[in-house]
Amino acid sequence: MSSKPEPEWDQVDDFLTSALAIDDPILDACLAANTAADLPPIDVSPLQGGFLALLARIQGTRQILEIGTLGGYSTICLARTLPADGRLTTLELNPRHAEVAAANIARAGLADRVEIIVGPALDSLLRLQKENRGPFDFIFIDADKSGYPAYLKESLKLSRPGTVIVGDNVVRQGQVADSKNPDPLVQGARKFIEDAGANPALDTTVLQLVGQKGYDGMLIARVR
Ligand SMILES: C[S@@+](CC[C@H](N)C(=O)[O-])C[C@H]1O[C@@H](n2cnc3c(N)ncnc32)[C@H](O)[C@@H]1O
């Protein structure tokens, strides 16, 4: 979600990016290619990408599932954490997004580790189950928010005890607290959080986040 950031959030993101020496020509080239292809700037921020990559490294991930590729920014952040025999499978509805992502991922030298499956994520998740794929060690959900409850349900069938599941954009400028908000994206985020919270097989928390992408948040869960 790209709510307008407060000036100080932007300034703090700038300071953190510089203090942490986050200088990444490959990710910069990915964003430039996305802009040139007119993709919406709804990728994770550099700091958020760093956070996802750290989680994946802490987890010692070999198999990653991503739902929502866009131009492959988060895909690159995550795929870089994989060992040579690791694999990231990413699901994208829009063939044009997938095409731009494929070029970005190839430029990053990660084409051998990343598979992009084009189509509605729910169909792709069912296909992965049919093919007995997984279990995945790390699952990043970042597609249409109204689909999140179904993505969680189907992702769990592709997980194992210890799998980490992250869902992005679940706070939505605070709108998630409003049970009467008619926006299906807000209702999707609410149900996703409620379903995860009510699932005894998951340890779950949600972090509210601010920064250059505005005010939002991520759900983080681990399968027991
Ligand atoms: C927020 S963007 C993903 C950003 C990306 N994870 C990143 O940080 O670089 C969401 C993506 O999900 C895709 N999407 C939307 N609905 C989808 C669906 N039903 N199945 C698969 N992908 C979908 C959109 O086309 C878009 O590219």
PDB file of N, CA, C and O in Angstrom, residues 97-165:
ATOM      1  N   HIS A  97       4.053  -8.024 -15.592  1.00  0.00           N
ATOM      2  CA  HIS A  97       4.864  -7.928 -14.378  1.00  0.00           C
ATOM      3  C   HIS A  97       5.882  -9.078 -14.355  1.00  0.00           C
ATOM      4  O   HIS A  97       7.059  -8.876 -14.036  1.00  0.00           O
ATOM      5  N   ALA A  98       5.394 -10.274 -14.710  1.00  0.00           N
ATOM      6  CA  ALA A  98       6.276 -11.448 -14.686  1.00  0.00           C
ATOM      7  C   ALA A  98       7.437 -11.285 -15.671  1.00  0.00           C
ATOM      8  O   ALA A  98       8.571 -11.682 -15.383  1.00  0.00           O
ATOM      9  N   GLU A  99       7.130 -10.687 -16.807  1.00  0.00           N
ATOM     10  CA  GLU A  99       8.167 -10.499 -17.834  1.00  0.00           C
ATOM     11  C   GLU A  99       9.254  -9.527 -17.347  1.00  0.00           C
ATOM     12  O   GLU A  99      10.463  -9.790 -17.490  1.00  0.00           O
ATOM     13  N   VAL A 100       8.808  -8.422 -16.748  1.00  0.00           N
ATOM     14  CA  VAL A 100       9.776  -7.451 -16.219  1.00  0.00           C
ATOM     15  C   VAL A 100      10.580  -8.099 -15.092  1.00  0.00           C
ATOM     16  O   VAL A 100      11.813  -7.949 -15.005  1.00  0.00           O
ATOM     17  N   ALA A 101       9.880  -8.853 -14.241  1.00  0.00           N
ATOM     18  CA  ALA A 101      10.565  -9.517 -13.118  1.00  0.00           C
ATOM     19  C   ALA A 101      11.613 -10.503 -13.636  1.00  0.00           C
ATOM     20  O   ALA A 101      12.737 -10.543 -13.112  1.00  0.00           O
ATOM     21  N   ALA A 102      11.254 -11.253 -14.662  1.00  0.00           N
ATOM     22  CA  ALA A 102      12.196 -12.262 -15.183  1.00  0.00           C
ATOM     23  C   ALA A 102      13.491 -11.589 -15.647  1.00  0.00           C
ATOM     24  O   ALA A 102      14.594 -12.091 -15.382  1.00  0.00           O
ATOM     25  N   ALA A 103      13.355 -10.438 -16.300  1.00  0.00           N
ATOM     26  CA  ALA A 103      14.562  -9.729 -16.768  1.00  0.00           C
ATOM     27  C   ALA A 103      15.368  -9.216 -15.574  1.00  0.00           C
ATOM     28  O   ALA A 103      16.612  -9.305 -15.564  1.00  0.00           O
ATOM     29  N   ASN A 104      14.679  -8.684 -14.570  1.00  0.00           N
ATOM     30  CA  ASN A 104      15.386  -8.175 -13.384  1.00  0.00           C
ATOM     31  C   ASN A 104      16.106  -9.300 -12.640  1.00  0.00           C
ATOM     32  O   ASN A 104      17.238  -9.135 -12.170  1.00  0.00           O
ATOM     33  N   ILE A 105      15.422 -10.437 -12.538  1.00  0.00           N
ATOM     34  CA  ILE A 105      15.997 -11.579 -11.808  1.00  0.00           C
ATOM     35  C   ILE A 105      17.208 -12.131 -12.582  1.00  0.00           C
ATOM     36  O   ILE A 105      18.241 -12.470 -11.988  1.00  0.00           O
ATOM     37  N   ALA A 106      17.108 -12.153 -13.906  1.00  0.00           N
ATOM     38  CA  ALA A 106      18.242 -12.622 -14.727  1.00  0.00           C
ATOM     39  C   ALA A 106      19.424 -11.668 -14.556  1.00  0.00           C
ATOM     40  O   ALA A 106      20.577 -12.101 -14.395  1.00  0.00           O
ATOM     41  N   ARG A 107      19.152 -10.348 -14.563  1.00  0.00           N
ATOM     42  CA  ARG A 107      20.226  -9.370 -14.388  1.00  0.00           C
ATOM     43  C   ARG A 107      20.904  -9.525 -13.034  1.00  0.00           C
ATOM     44  O   ARG A 107      22.099  -9.278 -12.891  1.00  0.00           O
ATOM     45  N   ALA A 108      20.135  -9.965 -12.056  1.00  0.00           N
ATOM     46  CA  ALA A 108      20.690 -10.167 -10.711  1.00  0.00           C
ATOM     47  C   ALA A 108      21.445 -11.495 -10.607  1.00  0.00           C
ATOM     48  O   ALA A 108      21.987 -11.819  -9.540  1.00  0.00           O
ATOM     49  N   GLY A 109      21.458 -12.264 -11.694  1.00  0.00           N
ATOM     50  CA  GLY A 109      22.191 -13.544 -11.689  1.00  0.00           C
ATOM     51  C   GLY A 109      21.477 -14.629 -10.903  1.00  0.00           C
ATOM     52  O   GLY A 109      22.108 -15.567 -10.405  1.00  0.00           O
ATOM     53  N   LEU A 110      20.138 -14.523 -10.797  1.00  0.00           N
ATOM     54  CA  LEU A 110      19.399 -15.458  -9.953  1.00  0.00           C
ATOM     55  C   LEU A 110      18.413 -16.329 -10.737  1.00  0.00           C
ATOM     56  O   LEU A 110      17.589 -17.023 -10.142  1.00  0.00           O
ATOM     57  N   ALA A 111      18.509 -16.263 -12.075  1.00  0.00           N
ATOM     58  CA  ALA A 111      17.516 -16.965 -12.906  1.00  0.00           C
ATOM     59  C   ALA A 111      17.500 -18.469 -12.623  1.00  0.00           C
ATOM     60  O   ALA A 111      16.450 -19.109 -12.697  1.00  0.00           O
ATOM     61  N   ASP A 112      18.664 -19.021 -12.263  1.00  0.00           N
ATOM     62  CA  ASP A 112      18.713 -20.481 -12.031  1.00  0.00           C
ATOM     63  C   ASP A 112      18.036 -20.874 -10.728  1.00  0.00           C
ATOM     64  O   ASP A 112      17.767 -22.047 -10.499  1.00  0.00           O
ATOM     65  N   ARG A 113      17.765 -19.915  -9.876  1.00  0.00           N
ATOM     66  CA  ARG A 113      17.204 -20.227  -8.558  1.00  0.00           C
ATOM     67  C   ARG A 113      15.726 -19.862  -8.438  1.00  0.00           C
ATOM     68  O   ARG A 113      15.091 -20.185  -7.451  1.00  0.00           O
ATOM     69  N   VAL A 114      15.225 -19.110  -9.436  1.00  0.00           N
ATOM     70  CA  VAL A 114      13.871 -18.550  -9.301  1.00  0.00           C
ATOM     71  C   VAL A 114      12.962 -19.075 -10.405  1.00  0.00           C
ATOM     72  O   VAL A 114      13.313 -19.067 -11.579  1.00  0.00           O
ATOM     73  N   GLU A 115      11.783 -19.506 -10.000  1.00  0.00           N
ATOM     74  CA  GLU A 115      10.747 -19.923 -10.952  1.00  0.00           C
ATOM     75  C   GLU A 115       9.554 -18.978 -10.777  1.00  0.00           C
ATOM     76  O   GLU A 115       9.073 -18.790  -9.651  1.00  0.00           O
ATOM     77  N   ILE A 116       9.106 -18.381 -11.895  1.00  0.00           N
ATOM     78  CA  ILE A 116       7.921 -17.518 -11.841  1.00  0.00           C
ATOM     79  C   ILE A 116       6.752 -18.306 -12.421  1.00  0.00           C
ATOM     80  O   ILE A 116       6.847 -18.804 -13.551  1.00  0.00           O
ATOM     81  N   ILE A 117       5.683 -18.424 -11.666  1.00  0.00           N
ATOM     82  CA  ILE A 117       4.480 -19.093 -12.181  1.00  0.00           C
ATOM     83  C   ILE A 117       3.428 -18.011 -12.423  1.00  0.00           C
ATOM     84  O   ILE A 117       3.048 -17.277 -11.494  1.00  0.00           O
ATOM     85  N   VAL A 118       2.984 -17.901 -13.682  1.00  0.00           N
ATOM     86  CA  VAL A 118       2.036 -16.838 -14.048  1.00  0.00           C
ATOM     87  C   VAL A 118       0.614 -17.384 -13.975  1.00  0.00           C
ATOM     88  O   VAL A 118       0.324 -18.469 -14.493  1.00  0.00           O
ATOM     89  N   GLY A 119      -0.258 -16.612 -13.303  1.00  0.00           N
ATOM     90  CA  GLY A 119      -1.665 -17.008 -13.187  1.00  0.00           C
ATOM     91  C   GLY A 119      -2.196 -16.581 -11.839  1.00  0.00           C
ATOM     92  O   GLY A 119      -1.446 -16.062 -11.005  1.00  0.00           O
ATOM     93  N   PRO A 120      -3.499 -16.790 -11.595  1.00  0.00           N
ATOM     94  CA  PRO A 120      -4.060 -16.453 -10.287  1.00  0.00           C
ATOM     95  C   PRO A 120      -3.377 -17.286  -9.193  1.00  0.00           C
ATOM     96  O   PRO A 120      -3.233 -18.513  -9.345  1.00  0.00           O
ATOM     97  N   ALA A 121      -2.977 -16.626  -8.123  1.00  0.00           N
ATOM     98  CA  ALA A 121      -2.175 -17.301  -7.087  1.00  0.00           C
ATOM     99  C   ALA A 121      -2.886 -18.518  -6.512  1.00  0.00           C
ATOM    100  O   ALA A 121      -2.234 -19.527  -6.218  1.00  0.00           O
ATOM    101  N   LEU A 122      -4.205 -18.421  -6.373  1.00  0.00           N
ATOM    102  CA  LEU A 122      -4.913 -19.551  -5.762  1.00  0.00           C
ATOM    103  C   LEU A 122      -4.773 -20.803  -6.630  1.00  0.00           C
ATOM    104  O   LEU A 122      -4.486 -21.898  -6.121  1.00  0.00           O
ATOM    105  N   ASP A 123      -4.929 -20.633  -7.953  1.00  0.00           N
ATOM    106  CA  ASP A 123      -4.752 -21.770  -8.869  1.00  0.00           C
ATOM    107  C   ASP A 123      -3.331 -22.319  -8.758  1.00  0.00           C
ATOM    108  O   ASP A 123      -3.113 -23.535  -8.744  1.00  0.00           O
ATOM    109  N   SER A 124      -2.375 -21.406  -8.705  1.00  0.00           N
ATOM    110  CA  SER A 124      -0.967 -21.847  -8.652  1.00  0.00           C
ATOM    111  C   SER A 124      -0.679 -22.591  -7.352  1.00  0.00           C
ATOM    112  O   SER A 124       0.075 -23.573  -7.349  1.00  0.00           O
ATOM    113  N   LEU A 125      -1.287 -22.130  -6.252  1.00  0.00           N
ATOM    114  CA  LEU A 125      -1.068 -22.818  -4.970  1.00  0.00           C
ATOM    115  C   LEU A 125      -1.641 -24.232  -5.023  1.00  0.00           C
ATOM    116  O   LEU A 125      -1.014 -25.180  -4.537  1.00  0.00           O
ATOM    117  N   LEU A 126      -2.815 -24.372  -5.650  1.00  0.00           N
ATOM    118  CA  LEU A 126      -3.425 -25.705  -5.760  1.00  0.00           C
ATOM    119  C   LEU A 126      -2.563 -26.602  -6.656  1.00  0.00           C
ATOM    120  O   LEU A 126      -2.376 -27.785  -6.381  1.00  0.00           O
ATOM    121  N   ARG A 127      -2.007 -25.985  -7.707  1.00  0.00           N
ATOM    122  CA  ARG A 127      -1.133 -26.749  -8.608  1.00  0.00           C
ATOM    123  C   ARG A 127       0.126 -27.221  -7.863  1.00  0.00           C
ATOM    124  O   ARG A 127       0.548 -28.375  -8.003  1.00  0.00           O
ATOM    125  N   LEU A 128       0.703 -26.346  -7.053  1.00  0.00           N
ATOM    126  CA  LEU A 128       1.903 -26.723  -6.292  1.00  0.00           C
ATOM    127  C   LEU A 128       1.594 -27.891  -5.350  1.00  0.00           C
ATOM    128  O   LEU A 128       2.399 -28.808  -5.185  1.00  0.00           O
ATOM    129  N   GLN A 129       0.391 -27.840  -4.747  1.00  0.00           N
ATOM    130  CA  GLN A 129      -0.001 -28.935  -3.840  1.00  0.00           C
ATOM    131  C   GLN A 129      -0.122 -30.245  -4.622  1.00  0.00           C
ATOM    132  O   GLN A 129       0.350 -31.288  -4.185  1.00  0.00           O
ATOM    133  N   LYS A 130      -0.764 -30.151  -5.799  1.00  0.00           N
ATOM    134  CA  LYS A 130      -0.964 -31.344  -6.631  1.00  0.00           C
ATOM    135  C   LYS A 130       0.372 -31.954  -7.038  1.00  0.00           C
ATOM    136  O   LYS A 130       0.523 -33.175  -7.144  1.00  0.00           O
ATOM    137  N   GLU A 131       1.330 -31.071  -7.284  1.00  0.00           N
ATOM    138  CA  GLU A 131       2.658 -31.537  -7.714  1.00  0.00           C
ATOM    139  C   GLU A 131       3.530 -31.952  -6.531  1.00  0.00           C
ATOM    140  O   GLU A 131       4.725 -32.203  -6.701  1.00  0.00           O
ATOM    141  N   ASN A 132       2.918 -31.958  -5.330  1.00  0.00           N
ATOM    142  CA  ASN A 132       3.660 -32.311  -4.109  1.00  0.00           C
ATOM    143  C   ASN A 132       4.886 -31.456  -3.893  1.00  0.00           C
ATOM    144  O   ASN A 132       5.932 -31.953  -3.453  1.00  0.00           O
ATOM    145  N   ARG A 133       4.783 -30.165  -4.239  1.00  0.00           N
ATOM    146  CA  ARG A 133       5.916 -29.258  -4.042  1.00  0.00           C
ATOM    147  C   ARG A 133       5.972 -28.849  -2.572  1.00  0.00           C
ATOM    148  O   ARG A 133       5.003 -28.925  -1.845  1.00  0.00           O
ATOM    149  N   GLY A 134       7.114 -28.361  -2.168  1.00  0.00           N
ATOM    150  CA  GLY A 134       7.291 -27.957  -0.783  1.00  0.00           C
ATOM    151  C   GLY A 134       7.816 -29.125   0.036  1.00  0.00           C
ATOM    152  O   GLY A 134       8.197 -30.144  -0.541  1.00  0.00           O
ATOM    153  N   PRO A 135       7.877 -29.044   1.345  1.00  0.00           N
ATOM    154  CA  PRO A 135       7.414 -27.897   2.090  1.00  0.00           C
ATOM    155  C   PRO A 135       8.366 -26.710   1.924  1.00  0.00           C
ATOM    156  O   PRO A 135       9.575 -26.891   1.779  1.00  0.00           O
ATOM    157  N   PHE A 136       7.793 -25.516   1.949  1.00  0.00           N
ATOM    158  CA  PHE A 136       8.590 -24.299   1.866  1.00  0.00           C
ATOM    159  C   PHE A 136       9.013 -23.884   3.284  1.00  0.00           C
ATOM    160  O   PHE A 136       8.255 -24.057   4.237  1.00  0.00           O
ATOM    161  N   ASP A 137      10.219 -23.328   3.380  1.00  0.00           N
ATOM    162  CA  ASP A 137      10.743 -22.886   4.685  1.00  0.00           C
ATOM    163  C   ASP A 137      10.279 -21.470   5.008  1.00  0.00           C
ATOM    164  O   ASP A 137      10.213 -21.081   6.173  1.00  0.00           O
ATOM    165  N   PHE A 138       9.981 -20.710   3.949  1.00  0.00           N
ATOM    166  CA  PHE A 138       9.653 -19.289   4.129  1.00  0.00           C
ATOM    167  C   PHE A 138       8.623 -18.924   3.068  1.00  0.00           C
ATOM    168  O   PHE A 138       8.820 -19.221   1.876  1.00  0.00           O
ATOM    169  N   ILE A 139       7.536 -18.296   3.481  1.00  0.00           N
ATOM    170  CA  ILE A 139       6.463 -17.939   2.547  1.00  0.00           C
ATOM    171  C   ILE A 139       6.157 -16.448   2.720  1.00  0.00           C
ATOM    172  O   ILE A 139       5.872 -15.995   3.834  1.00  0.00           O
ATOM    173  N   PHE A 140       6.264 -15.701   1.610  1.00  0.00           N
ATOM    174  CA  PHE A 140       6.000 -14.254   1.660  1.00  0.00           C
ATOM    175  C   PHE A 140       4.739 -13.977   0.858  1.00  0.00           C
ATOM    176  O   PHE A 140       4.711 -14.196  -0.358  1.00  0.00           O
ATOM    177  N   ILE A 141       3.705 -13.493   1.528  1.00  0.00           N
ATOM    178  CA  ILE A 141       2.414 -13.215   0.880  1.00  0.00           C
ATOM    179  C   ILE A 141       2.320 -11.710   0.638  1.00  0.00           C
ATOM    180  O   ILE A 141       2.325 -10.920   1.585  1.00  0.00           O
ATOM    181  N   ASP A 142       2.249 -11.322  -0.647  1.00  0.00           N
ATOM    182  CA  ASP A 142       2.274  -9.893  -0.992  1.00  0.00           C
ATOM    183  C   ASP A 142       1.528  -9.654  -2.309  1.00  0.00           C
ATOM    184  O   ASP A 142       2.036  -8.995  -3.203  1.00  0.00           O
ATOM    185  N   ALA A 143       0.315 -10.235  -2.415  1.00  0.00           N
ATOM    186  CA  ALA A 143      -0.484 -10.031  -3.640  1.00  0.00           C
ATOM    187  C   ALA A 143      -1.784  -9.315  -3.261  1.00  0.00           C
ATOM    188  O   ALA A 143      -1.773  -8.474  -2.363  1.00  0.00           O
ATOM    189  N   ASP A 144      -2.877  -9.615  -3.961  1.00  0.00           N
ATOM    190  CA  ASP A 144      -4.174  -8.974  -3.669  1.00  0.00           C
ATOM    191  C   ASP A 144      -4.628  -9.325  -2.243  1.00  0.00           C
ATOM    192  O   ASP A 144      -4.721 -10.495  -1.887  1.00  0.00           O
ATOM    193  N   LYS A 145      -4.924  -8.279  -1.479  1.00  0.00           N
ATOM    194  CA  LYS A 145      -5.173  -8.493  -0.034  1.00  0.00           C
ATOM    195  C   LYS A 145      -6.462  -9.264   0.217  1.00  0.00           C
ATOM    196  O   LYS A 145      -6.567  -9.972   1.218  1.00  0.00           O
ATOM    197  N   SER A 146      -7.447  -9.139  -0.691  1.00  0.00           N
ATOM    198  CA  SER A 146      -8.698  -9.873  -0.457  1.00  0.00           C
ATOM    199  C   SER A 146      -8.455 -11.385  -0.551  1.00  0.00           C
ATOM    200  O   SER A 146      -9.234 -12.166  -0.010  1.00  0.00           O
ATOM    201  N   GLY A 147      -7.370 -11.772  -1.203  1.00  0.00           N
ATOM    202  CA  GLY A 147      -7.056 -13.203  -1.319  1.00  0.00           C
ATOM    203  C   GLY A 147      -6.259 -13.750  -0.144  1.00  0.00           C
ATOM    204  O   GLY A 147      -6.059 -14.974  -0.047  1.00  0.00           O
ATOM    205  N   TYR A 148      -5.786 -12.894   0.758  1.00  0.00           N
ATOM    206  CA  TYR A 148      -4.869 -13.350   1.818  1.00  0.00           C
ATOM    207  C   TYR A 148      -5.415 -14.518   2.657  1.00  0.00           C
ATOM    208  O   TYR A 148      -4.660 -15.442   2.953  1.00  0.00           O
ATOM    209  N   PRO A 149      -6.714 -14.479   3.078  1.00  0.00           N
ATOM    210  CA  PRO A 149      -7.173 -15.603   3.905  1.00  0.00           C
ATOM    211  C   PRO A 149      -7.022 -16.935   3.168  1.00  0.00           C
ATOM    212  O   PRO A 149      -6.562 -17.927   3.757  1.00  0.00           O
ATOM    213  N   ALA A 150      -7.375 -16.961   1.882  1.00  0.00           N
ATOM    214  CA  ALA A 150      -7.243 -18.207   1.106  1.00  0.00           C
ATOM    215  C   ALA A 150      -5.767 -18.550   0.904  1.00  0.00           C
ATOM    216  O   ALA A 150      -5.378 -19.728   0.952  1.00  0.00           O
ATOM    217  N   TYR A 151      -4.921 -17.536   0.690  1.00  0.00           N
ATOM    218  CA  TYR A 151      -3.493 -17.808   0.499  1.00  0.00           C
ATOM    219  C   TYR A 151      -2.892 -18.420   1.767  1.00  0.00           C
ATOM    220  O   TYR A 151      -2.043 -19.312   1.702  1.00  0.00           O
ATOM    221  N   LEU A 152      -3.346 -17.921   2.929  1.00  0.00           N
ATOM    222  CA  LEU A 152      -2.836 -18.486   4.179  1.00  0.00           C
ATOM    223  C   LEU A 152      -3.244 -19.952   4.292  1.00  0.00           C
ATOM    224  O   LEU A 152      -2.413 -20.832   4.571  1.00  0.00           O
ATOM    225  N   LYS A 153      -4.527 -20.193   4.038  1.00  0.00           N
ATOM    226  CA  LYS A 153      -5.045 -21.570   4.166  1.00  0.00           C
ATOM    227  C   LYS A 153      -4.271 -22.524   3.246  1.00  0.00           C
ATOM    228  O   LYS A 153      -3.822 -23.591   3.680  1.00  0.00           O
ATOM    229  N   GLU A 154      -4.081 -22.123   2.000  1.00  0.00           N
ATOM    230  CA  GLU A 154      -3.424 -23.015   1.041  1.00  0.00           C
ATOM    231  C   GLU A 154      -1.912 -23.071   1.259  1.00  0.00           C
ATOM    232  O   GLU A 154      -1.290 -24.107   1.036  1.00  0.00           O
ATOM    233  N   SER A 155      -1.334 -21.958   1.704  1.00  0.00           N
ATOM    234  CA  SER A 155       0.111 -21.953   1.997  1.00  0.00           C
ATOM    235  C   SER A 155       0.439 -22.923   3.121  1.00  0.00           C
ATOM    236  O   SER A 155       1.499 -23.553   3.122  1.00  0.00           O
ATOM    237  N   LEU A 156      -0.480 -22.998   4.095  1.00  0.00           N
ATOM    238  CA  LEU A 156      -0.210 -23.881   5.232  1.00  0.00           C
ATOM    239  C   LEU A 156      -0.068 -25.338   4.779  1.00  0.00           C
ATOM    240  O   LEU A 156       0.678 -26.106   5.386  1.00  0.00           O
ATOM    241  N   LYS A 157      -0.746 -25.686   3.678  1.00  0.00           N
ATOM    242  CA  LYS A 157      -0.637 -27.059   3.159  1.00  0.00           C
ATOM    243  C   LYS A 157       0.713 -27.273   2.476  1.00  0.00           C
ATOM    244  O   LYS A 157       1.058 -28.398   2.126  1.00  0.00           O
ATOM    245  N   LEU A 158       1.446 -26.191   2.252  1.00  0.00           N
ATOM    246  CA  LEU A 158       2.771 -26.280   1.610  1.00  0.00           C
ATOM    247  C   LEU A 158       3.877 -25.969   2.616  1.00  0.00           C
ATOM    248  O   LEU A 158       4.999 -25.639   2.238  1.00  0.00           O
ATOM    249  N   SER A 159       3.517 -26.027   3.905  1.00  0.00           N
ATOM    250  CA  SER A 159       4.494 -25.651   4.936  1.00  0.00           C
ATOM    251  C   SER A 159       4.863 -26.867   5.783  1.00  0.00           C
ATOM    252  O   SER A 159       4.385 -27.970   5.543  1.00  0.00           O
ATOM    253  N   ARG A 160       5.707 -26.634   6.769  1.00  0.00           N
ATOM    254  CA  ARG A 160       6.139 -27.692   7.697  1.00  0.00           C
ATOM    255  C   ARG A 160       6.276 -27.032   9.067  1.00  0.00           C
ATOM    256  O   ARG A 160       6.306 -25.793   9.141  1.00  0.00           O
ATOM    257  N   PRO A 161       6.382 -27.799  10.147  1.00  0.00           N
ATOM    258  CA  PRO A 161       6.666 -27.148  11.423  1.00  0.00           C
ATOM    259  C   PRO A 161       7.947 -26.321  11.300  1.00  0.00           C
ATOM    260  O   PRO A 161       8.958 -26.821  10.801  1.00  0.00           O
ATOM    261  N   GLY A 162       7.886 -25.074  11.679  1.00  0.00           N
ATOM    262  CA  GLY A 162       9.045 -24.187  11.569  1.00  0.00           C
ATOM    263  C   GLY A 162       8.968 -23.229  10.395  1.00  0.00           C
ATOM    264  O   GLY A 162       9.730 -22.259  10.343  1.00  0.00           O
ATOM    265  N   THR A 163       8.083 -23.475   9.443  1.00  0.00           N
ATOM    266  CA  THR A 163       7.948 -22.544   8.302  1.00  0.00           C
ATOM    267  C   THR A 163       7.565 -21.151   8.812  1.00  0.00           C
ATOM    268  O   THR A 163       6.696 -21.010   9.678  1.00  0.00           O
ATOM    269  N   VAL A 164       8.219 -20.141   8.260  1.00  0.00           N
ATOM    270  CA  VAL A 164       7.892 -18.752   8.593  1.00  0.00           C
ATOM    271  C   VAL A 164       7.025 -18.179   7.477  1.00  0.00           C
ATOM    272  O   VAL A 164       7.338 -18.350   6.295  1.00  0.00           O
ATOM    273  N   ILE A 165       5.929 -17.533   7.872  1.00  0.00           N
ATOM    274  CA  ILE A 165       5.005 -16.923   6.911  1.00  0.00           C
ATOM    275  C   ILE A 165       4.925 -15.434   7.209  1.00  0.00           C
ATOM    276  O   ILE A 165       4.694 -15.036   8.350  1.00  0.00           O
TER     277      ILE A 165
END
